[in-house]
PDB file of C-alpha atoms in Angstrom:
ATOM      1  CA  UNK A   9       0.000   0.000   0.000  1.00 75.00           C
ATOM      2  CA  UNK A  10       1.180   3.500  -0.792  1.00 83.00           C
ATOM      3  CA  UNK A  11       2.223   5.334   2.355  1.00 86.00           C
ATOM      4  CA  UNK A  12       3.128   8.901   1.281  1.00 91.00           C
ATOM      5  CA  UNK A  13       2.235  11.545  -1.283  1.00 92.00           C
ATOM      6  CA  UNK A  14       5.873  11.528  -2.462  1.00 94.00           C
ATOM      7  CA  UNK A  15       5.668   7.789  -3.150  1.00 94.00           C
ATOM      8  CA  UNK A  16       2.396   8.344  -5.028  1.00 94.00           C
ATOM      9  CA  UNK A  17       3.942  11.144  -7.124  1.00 95.00           C
ATOM     10  CA  UNK A  18       6.946   8.926  -7.973  1.00 96.00           C
ATOM     11  CA  UNK A  19       4.603   6.152  -9.136  1.00 95.00           C
ATOM     12  CA  UNK A  20       2.700   8.648 -11.309  1.00 97.00           C
ATOM     13  CA  UNK A  21       5.946   9.857 -12.916  1.00 97.00           C
ATOM     14  CA  UNK A  22       7.129   6.287 -13.545  1.00 96.00           C
ATOM     15  CA  UNK A  23       3.790   5.376 -15.156  1.00 96.00           C
ATOM     16  CA  UNK A  24       3.911   8.450 -17.418  1.00 96.00           C
ATOM     17  CA  UNK A  25       7.322   7.284 -18.636  1.00 96.00           C
ATOM     18  CA  UNK A  26       5.977   3.779 -19.308  1.00 96.00           C
ATOM     19  CA  UNK A  27       3.041   5.231 -21.303  1.00 95.00           C
ATOM     20  CA  UNK A  28       5.338   7.458 -23.374  1.00 93.00           C
ATOM     21  CA  UNK A  29       7.530   4.465 -24.292  1.00 94.00           C
ATOM     22  CA  UNK A  30       4.452   2.409 -25.180  1.00 91.00           C
ATOM     23  CA  UNK A  31       3.016   5.262 -27.256  1.00 89.00           C
ATOM     24  CA  UNK A  32       6.304   5.369 -29.171  1.00 88.00           C
ATOM     25  CA  UNK A  33       6.008   1.652 -29.931  1.00 86.00           C
ATOM     26  CA  UNK A  34       2.411   2.208 -31.043  1.00 84.00           C
ATOM     27  CA  UNK A  35       3.493   5.044 -33.341  1.00 80.00           C
ATOM     28  CA  UNK A  36       6.245   2.902 -34.819  1.00 79.00           C
ATOM     29  CA  UNK A  37       3.787   0.116 -35.586  1.00 78.00           C
ATOM     30  CA  UNK A  38       1.269   2.557 -37.072  1.00 71.00           C
ATOM     31  CA  UNK A  39       3.657   3.652 -39.821  1.00 65.00           C
ATOM     32  CA  UNK A  40       3.868   0.096 -41.226  1.00 68.00           C
ATOM     33  CA  UNK A  41       1.281  -0.104 -44.033  1.00 63.00           C
ATOM     34  CA  UNK A  42      -0.251  -3.484 -43.091  1.00 63.00           C
ATOM     35  CA  UNK A  43      -4.029  -3.334 -42.456  1.00 59.00           C
ATOM     36  CA  UNK A  44      -4.978  -4.126 -38.853  1.00 58.00           C
ATOM     37  CA  UNK A  45      -1.406  -4.405 -37.566  1.00 61.00           C
ATOM     38  CA  UNK A  46      -1.610  -1.107 -35.688  1.00 61.00           C
ATOM     39  CA  UNK A  47      -4.938  -1.887 -33.976  1.00 69.00           C
ATOM     40  CA  UNK A  48      -3.722  -5.337 -32.927  1.00 73.00           C
ATOM     41  CA  UNK A  49      -0.554  -3.754 -31.618  1.00 80.00           C
ATOM     42  CA  UNK A  50      -2.463  -1.061 -29.709  1.00 82.00           C
ATOM     43  CA  UNK A  51      -4.696  -3.685 -28.071  1.00 83.00           C
ATOM     44  CA  UNK A  52      -1.658  -5.749 -27.055  1.00 87.00           C
ATOM     45  CA  UNK A  53       0.168  -2.694 -25.700  1.00 89.00           C
ATOM     46  CA  UNK A  54      -2.849  -1.515 -23.675  1.00 89.00           C
ATOM     47  CA  UNK A  55      -3.510  -5.022 -22.329  1.00 90.00           C
ATOM     48  CA  UNK A  56       0.063  -4.971 -21.022  1.00 92.00           C
ATOM     49  CA  UNK A  57       0.350  -1.441 -19.607  1.00 95.00           C
ATOM     50  CA  UNK A  58      -3.112  -0.916 -18.055  1.00 94.00           C
ATOM     51  CA  UNK A  59      -2.707  -3.819 -15.570  1.00 95.00           C
ATOM     52  CA  UNK A  60       0.839  -2.582 -14.803  1.00 96.00           C
ATOM     53  CA  UNK A  61      -0.496   0.904 -14.033  1.00 96.00           C
ATOM     54  CA  UNK A  62      -3.265  -0.565 -11.859  1.00 95.00           C
ATOM     55  CA  UNK A  63      -0.717  -2.644  -9.931  1.00 96.00           C
ATOM     56  CA  UNK A  64       1.643   0.325  -9.452  1.00 96.00           C
ATOM     57  CA  UNK A  65      -1.175   2.264  -7.783  1.00 96.00           C
ATOM     58  CA  UNK A  66      -2.350  -0.736  -5.729  1.00 94.00           C
ATOM     59  CA  UNK A  67      -5.506  -1.016  -7.825  1.00 95.00           C
ATOM     60  CA  UNK A  68      -5.252  -4.432  -9.434  1.00 94.00           C
ATOM     61  CA  UNK A  69      -8.237  -6.708  -8.757  1.00 94.00           C
ATOM     62  CA  UNK A  70      -6.005  -8.985  -6.643  1.00 95.00           C
ATOM     63  CA  UNK A  71      -4.686  -6.096  -4.556  1.00 94.00           C
ATOM     64  CA  UNK A  72      -8.184  -4.761  -3.933  1.00 94.00           C
ATOM     65  CA  UNK A  73      -9.504  -8.231  -3.075  1.00 93.00           C
ATOM     66  CA  UNK A  74      -6.830  -8.603  -0.375  1.00 93.00           C
ATOM     67  CA  UNK A  75      -8.033  -5.479   1.490  1.00 92.00           C
ATOM     68  CA  UNK A  76     -10.260  -5.541   4.549  1.00 91.00           C
ATOM     69  CA  UNK A  77     -13.960  -5.044   3.827  1.00 92.00           C
ATOM     70  CA  UNK A  78     -14.129  -1.396   4.897  1.00 91.00           C
ATOM     71  CA  UNK A  79     -11.073  -0.381   2.849  1.00 90.00           C
ATOM     72  CA  UNK A  80     -12.269  -2.411  -0.138  1.00 92.00           C
ATOM     73  CA  UNK A  81     -15.621  -0.611  -0.017  1.00 93.00           C
ATOM     74  CA  UNK A  82     -13.857   2.775   0.144  1.00 93.00           C
ATOM     75  CA  UNK A  83     -11.620   1.856  -2.823  1.00 93.00           C
ATOM     76  CA  UNK A  84     -14.555   0.658  -4.929  1.00 94.00           C
ATOM     77  CA  UNK A  85     -16.439   3.864  -4.117  1.00 93.00           C
ATOM     78  CA  UNK A  86     -13.398   5.969  -5.077  1.00 93.00           C
ATOM     79  CA  UNK A  87     -13.103   4.060  -8.372  1.00 94.00           C
ATOM     80  CA  UNK A  88     -16.798   4.615  -9.048  1.00 92.00           C
ATOM     81  CA  UNK A  89     -16.520   8.327  -8.211  1.00 91.00           C
ATOM     82  CA  UNK A  90     -13.731   8.853 -10.767  1.00 90.00           C
ATOM     83  CA  UNK A  91     -15.725   7.074 -13.446  1.00 88.00           C
ATOM     84  CA  UNK A  92     -12.722   4.893 -14.267  1.00 88.00           C
ATOM     85  CA  UNK A  93     -13.489   2.027 -16.628  1.00 86.00           C
ATOM     86  CA  UNK A  94     -10.118   0.336 -16.059  1.00 90.00           C
ATOM     87  CA  UNK A  95      -9.041   0.717 -12.407  1.00 93.00           C
ATOM     88  CA  UNK A  96      -9.606  -2.370 -10.290  1.00 90.00           C
ATOM     89  CA  UNK A  97     -10.738  -4.449 -13.275  1.00 90.00           C
ATOM     90  CA  UNK A  98      -9.431  -7.505 -15.049  1.00 90.00           C
ATOM     91  CA  UNK A  99      -8.383  -6.057 -18.391  1.00 89.00           C
ATOM     92  CA  UNK A 100      -9.756  -7.981 -21.335  1.00 87.00           C
ATOM     93  CA  UNK A 101      -9.384  -7.572 -25.059  1.00 86.00           C
ATOM     94  CA  UNK A 102     -13.089  -6.679 -25.204  1.00 87.00           C
ATOM     95  CA  UNK A 103     -12.673  -3.783 -22.723  1.00 85.00           C
ATOM     96  CA  UNK A 104      -9.683  -2.412 -24.643  1.00 83.00           C
ATOM     97  CA  UNK A 105     -11.439  -2.692 -28.007  1.00 79.00           C
ATOM     98  CA  UNK A 106     -14.509  -0.939 -26.577  1.00 81.00           C
ATOM     99  CA  UNK A 107     -12.333   1.953 -25.389  1.00 79.00           C
ATOM    100  CA  UNK A 108     -10.514   2.102 -28.721  1.00 74.00           C
ATOM    101  CA  UNK A 109     -13.874   2.168 -30.502  1.00 74.00           C
ATOM    102  CA  UNK A 110     -14.884   5.181 -28.402  1.00 73.00           C
ATOM    103  CA  UNK A 111     -11.845   6.861 -29.914  1.00 66.00           C
ATOM    104  CA  UNK A 112     -13.047   5.506 -33.272  1.00 58.00           C
ATOM    105  CA  UNK A 113     -12.561   8.624 -35.389  1.00 42.00           C
ATOM    106  CA  UNK A 114      -8.867   8.795 -34.525  1.00 48.00           C
ATOM    107  CA  UNK A 115      -8.367   5.062 -35.006  1.00 48.00           C
ATOM    108  CA  UNK A 116     -10.183   5.047 -38.371  1.00 46.00           C
ATOM    109  CA  UNK A 117      -8.235   8.091 -39.553  1.00 45.00           C
ATOM    110  CA  UNK A 118      -5.003   6.388 -38.557  1.00 47.00           C
ATOM    111  CA  UNK A 119      -5.922   3.302 -40.607  1.00 48.00           C
ATOM    112  CA  UNK A 120      -6.701   5.288 -43.752  1.00 47.00           C
ATOM    113  CA  UNK A 121      -3.888   7.845 -43.609  1.00 46.00           C
ATOM    114  CA  UNK A 122      -1.072   5.307 -43.519  1.00 46.00           C
ATOM    115  CA  UNK A 123      -1.761   4.458 -47.168  1.00 49.00           C
ATOM    116  CA  UNK A 124      -1.054   8.021 -48.333  1.00 51.00           C
ATOM    117  CA  UNK A 125       2.628   7.963 -49.384  1.00 52.00           C
ATOM    118  CA  UNK A 126       5.150   9.407 -46.853  1.00 55.00           C
ATOM    119  CA  UNK A 127       2.938  11.953 -45.105  1.00 57.00           C
ATOM    120  CA  UNK A 128       0.204   9.381 -44.397  1.00 58.00           C
ATOM    121  CA  UNK A 129       2.571   7.193 -42.393  1.00 62.00           C
ATOM    122  CA  UNK A 130       3.743  10.166 -40.358  1.00 63.00           C
ATOM    123  CA  UNK A 131       0.155  11.215 -39.681  1.00 65.00           C
ATOM    124  CA  UNK A 132      -0.826   7.644 -38.720  1.00 69.00           C
ATOM    125  CA  UNK A 133       2.146   7.468 -36.352  1.00 71.00           C
ATOM    126  CA  UNK A 134       1.274  10.819 -34.799  1.00 76.00           C
ATOM    127  CA  UNK A 135      -2.378   9.864 -34.329  1.00 75.00           C
ATOM    128  CA  UNK A 136      -1.362   6.537 -32.816  1.00 78.00           C
ATOM    129  CA  UNK A 137       1.152   8.129 -30.447  1.00 84.00           C
ATOM    130  CA  UNK A 138      -1.370  10.769 -29.359  1.00 82.00           C
ATOM    131  CA  UNK A 139      -4.242   8.306 -28.881  1.00 83.00           C
ATOM    132  CA  UNK A 140      -2.097   5.860 -26.889  1.00 85.00           C
ATOM    133  CA  UNK A 141      -0.650   8.665 -24.755  1.00 90.00           C
ATOM    134  CA  UNK A 142      -4.125  10.083 -24.114  1.00 88.00           C
ATOM    135  CA  UNK A 143      -5.590   6.723 -23.056  1.00 88.00           C
ATOM    136  CA  UNK A 144      -2.626   5.824 -20.860  1.00 92.00           C
ATOM    137  CA  UNK A 145      -2.282   9.233 -19.220  1.00 93.00           C
ATOM    138  CA  UNK A 146      -6.042   9.476 -18.600  1.00 92.00           C
ATOM    139  CA  UNK A 147      -5.874   6.129 -16.816  1.00 94.00           C
ATOM    140  CA  UNK A 148      -2.882   7.294 -14.764  1.00 96.00           C
ATOM    141  CA  UNK A 149      -4.813  10.417 -13.709  1.00 96.00           C
ATOM    142  CA  UNK A 150      -7.797   8.291 -12.644  1.00 95.00           C
ATOM    143  CA  UNK A 151      -5.572   5.917 -10.675  1.00 95.00           C
ATOM    144  CA  UNK A 152      -3.747   8.837  -9.064  1.00 96.00           C
ATOM    145  CA  UNK A 153      -7.027  10.410  -7.896  1.00 95.00           C
ATOM    146  CA  UNK A 154      -8.208   7.081  -6.490  1.00 94.00           C
ATOM    147  CA  UNK A 155      -4.894   6.344  -4.742  1.00 95.00           C
ATOM    148  CA  UNK A 156      -4.769   9.884  -3.338  1.00 94.00           C
ATOM    149  CA  UNK A 157      -8.283   9.499  -1.907  1.00 93.00           C
ATOM    150  CA  UNK A 158      -7.236   6.182  -0.327  1.00 91.00           C
ATOM    151  CA  UNK A 159      -4.071   7.742   1.096  1.00 91.00           C
ATOM    152  CA  UNK A 160      -5.972  10.717   2.533  1.00 89.00           C
ATOM    153  CA  UNK A 161      -8.628   8.398   3.982  1.00 86.00           C
ATOM    154  CA  UNK A 162      -5.942   6.322   5.738  1.00 80.00           C
ATOM    155  CA  UNK A 163      -4.542   9.460   7.358  1.00 70.00           C
ATOM    156  CA  UNK A 164      -7.853  10.561   8.857  1.00 64.00           C
ATOM    157  CA  UNK A 165      -8.463   9.703  12.503  1.00 60.00           C
ATOM    158  CA  UNK A 166     -11.076   6.986  13.015  1.00 57.00           C
ATOM    159  CA  UNK A 167     -14.645   8.164  13.357  1.00 52.00           C
ATOM    160  CA  UNK A 168     -16.149   7.613  16.812  1.00 54.00           C
ATOM    161  CA  UNK A 169     -19.735   7.917  17.879  1.00 52.00           C
ATOM    162  CA  UNK A 170     -20.380  11.420  19.211  1.00 54.00           C
ATOM    163  CA  UNK A 171     -20.695  11.724  22.959  1.00 53.00           C
ATOM    164  CA  UNK A 172     -24.233  12.234  24.193  1.00 56.00           C
ATOM    165  CA  UNK A 173     -24.702  15.571  25.881  1.00 57.00           C
ATOM    166  CA  UNK A 174     -26.694  15.486  29.091  1.00 58.00           C
ATOM    167  CA  UNK A 175     -27.501  18.876  30.614  1.00 60.00           C
ATOM    168  CA  UNK A 176     -26.330  19.436  34.209  1.00 62.00           C
ATOM    169  CA  UNK A 177     -29.877  19.845  35.504  1.00 66.00           C
ATOM    170  CA  UNK A 178     -31.036  16.557  33.919  1.00 60.00           C
ATOM    171  CA  UNK A 179     -31.900  13.887  36.514  1.00 63.00           C
ATOM    172  CA  UNK A 180     -30.072  11.323  34.372  1.00 60.00           C
ATOM    173  CA  UNK A 181     -26.826  13.263  34.913  1.00 59.00           C
ATOM    174  CA  UNK A 182     -25.092  11.929  38.044  1.00 59.00           C
ATOM    175  CA  UNK A 183     -22.849  15.097  38.218  1.00 56.00           C
TER     176      UNK A 183
END
C-alpha cells in the first residue's frame, strides 16, 4: 500500500514514462502499411500497460480483493466516483477494443492515412502516439485520484460515535 504523497507522485511519474515508451512503440507500428497491424498492436500494448499501471497504484483486482472489507468498499467507491473504466478491473481484449472504438474517429483516420505515401505514415504514427498517450495518461490520472483518496482516507483519525450531551440539571446526569 502506498504510504506517502511523495511515493504516489513517484509512481505517477514512472507510469507516465511507461506510457510514453508504449506510445512510441504504437506510433512505430502505425507507420507500417499493413491493415490491422496497428490496432492489434495497440490492443496488445494496452492489455500490457493498463494492468501494470493498476498494480503500481495498488488497484489491481487482486490487490483490492486482499483489502479488509471497509477499505475495499472505500476503494470501490473511489473508483466509481472517478468514473474509471479500467481501475480495479481484469483487463480484457473486449474492454480495450470498446475503449478504442470510443476513440473511433482517430483510429479510423489512422488506418486510412497510412496508405497516403510518406505523409500518411507520419500522420498515422502521430495519431497513434497521441491516442495511446491520451488513453494511458487518462488512466494514470484516474488511478492517481483514487490512490490519493485512499491515502488521505488512511490518514484521517477513526470516526467515533459522538458523545451524548446530558444537561447538568437533567436527573439522568449523576454530576
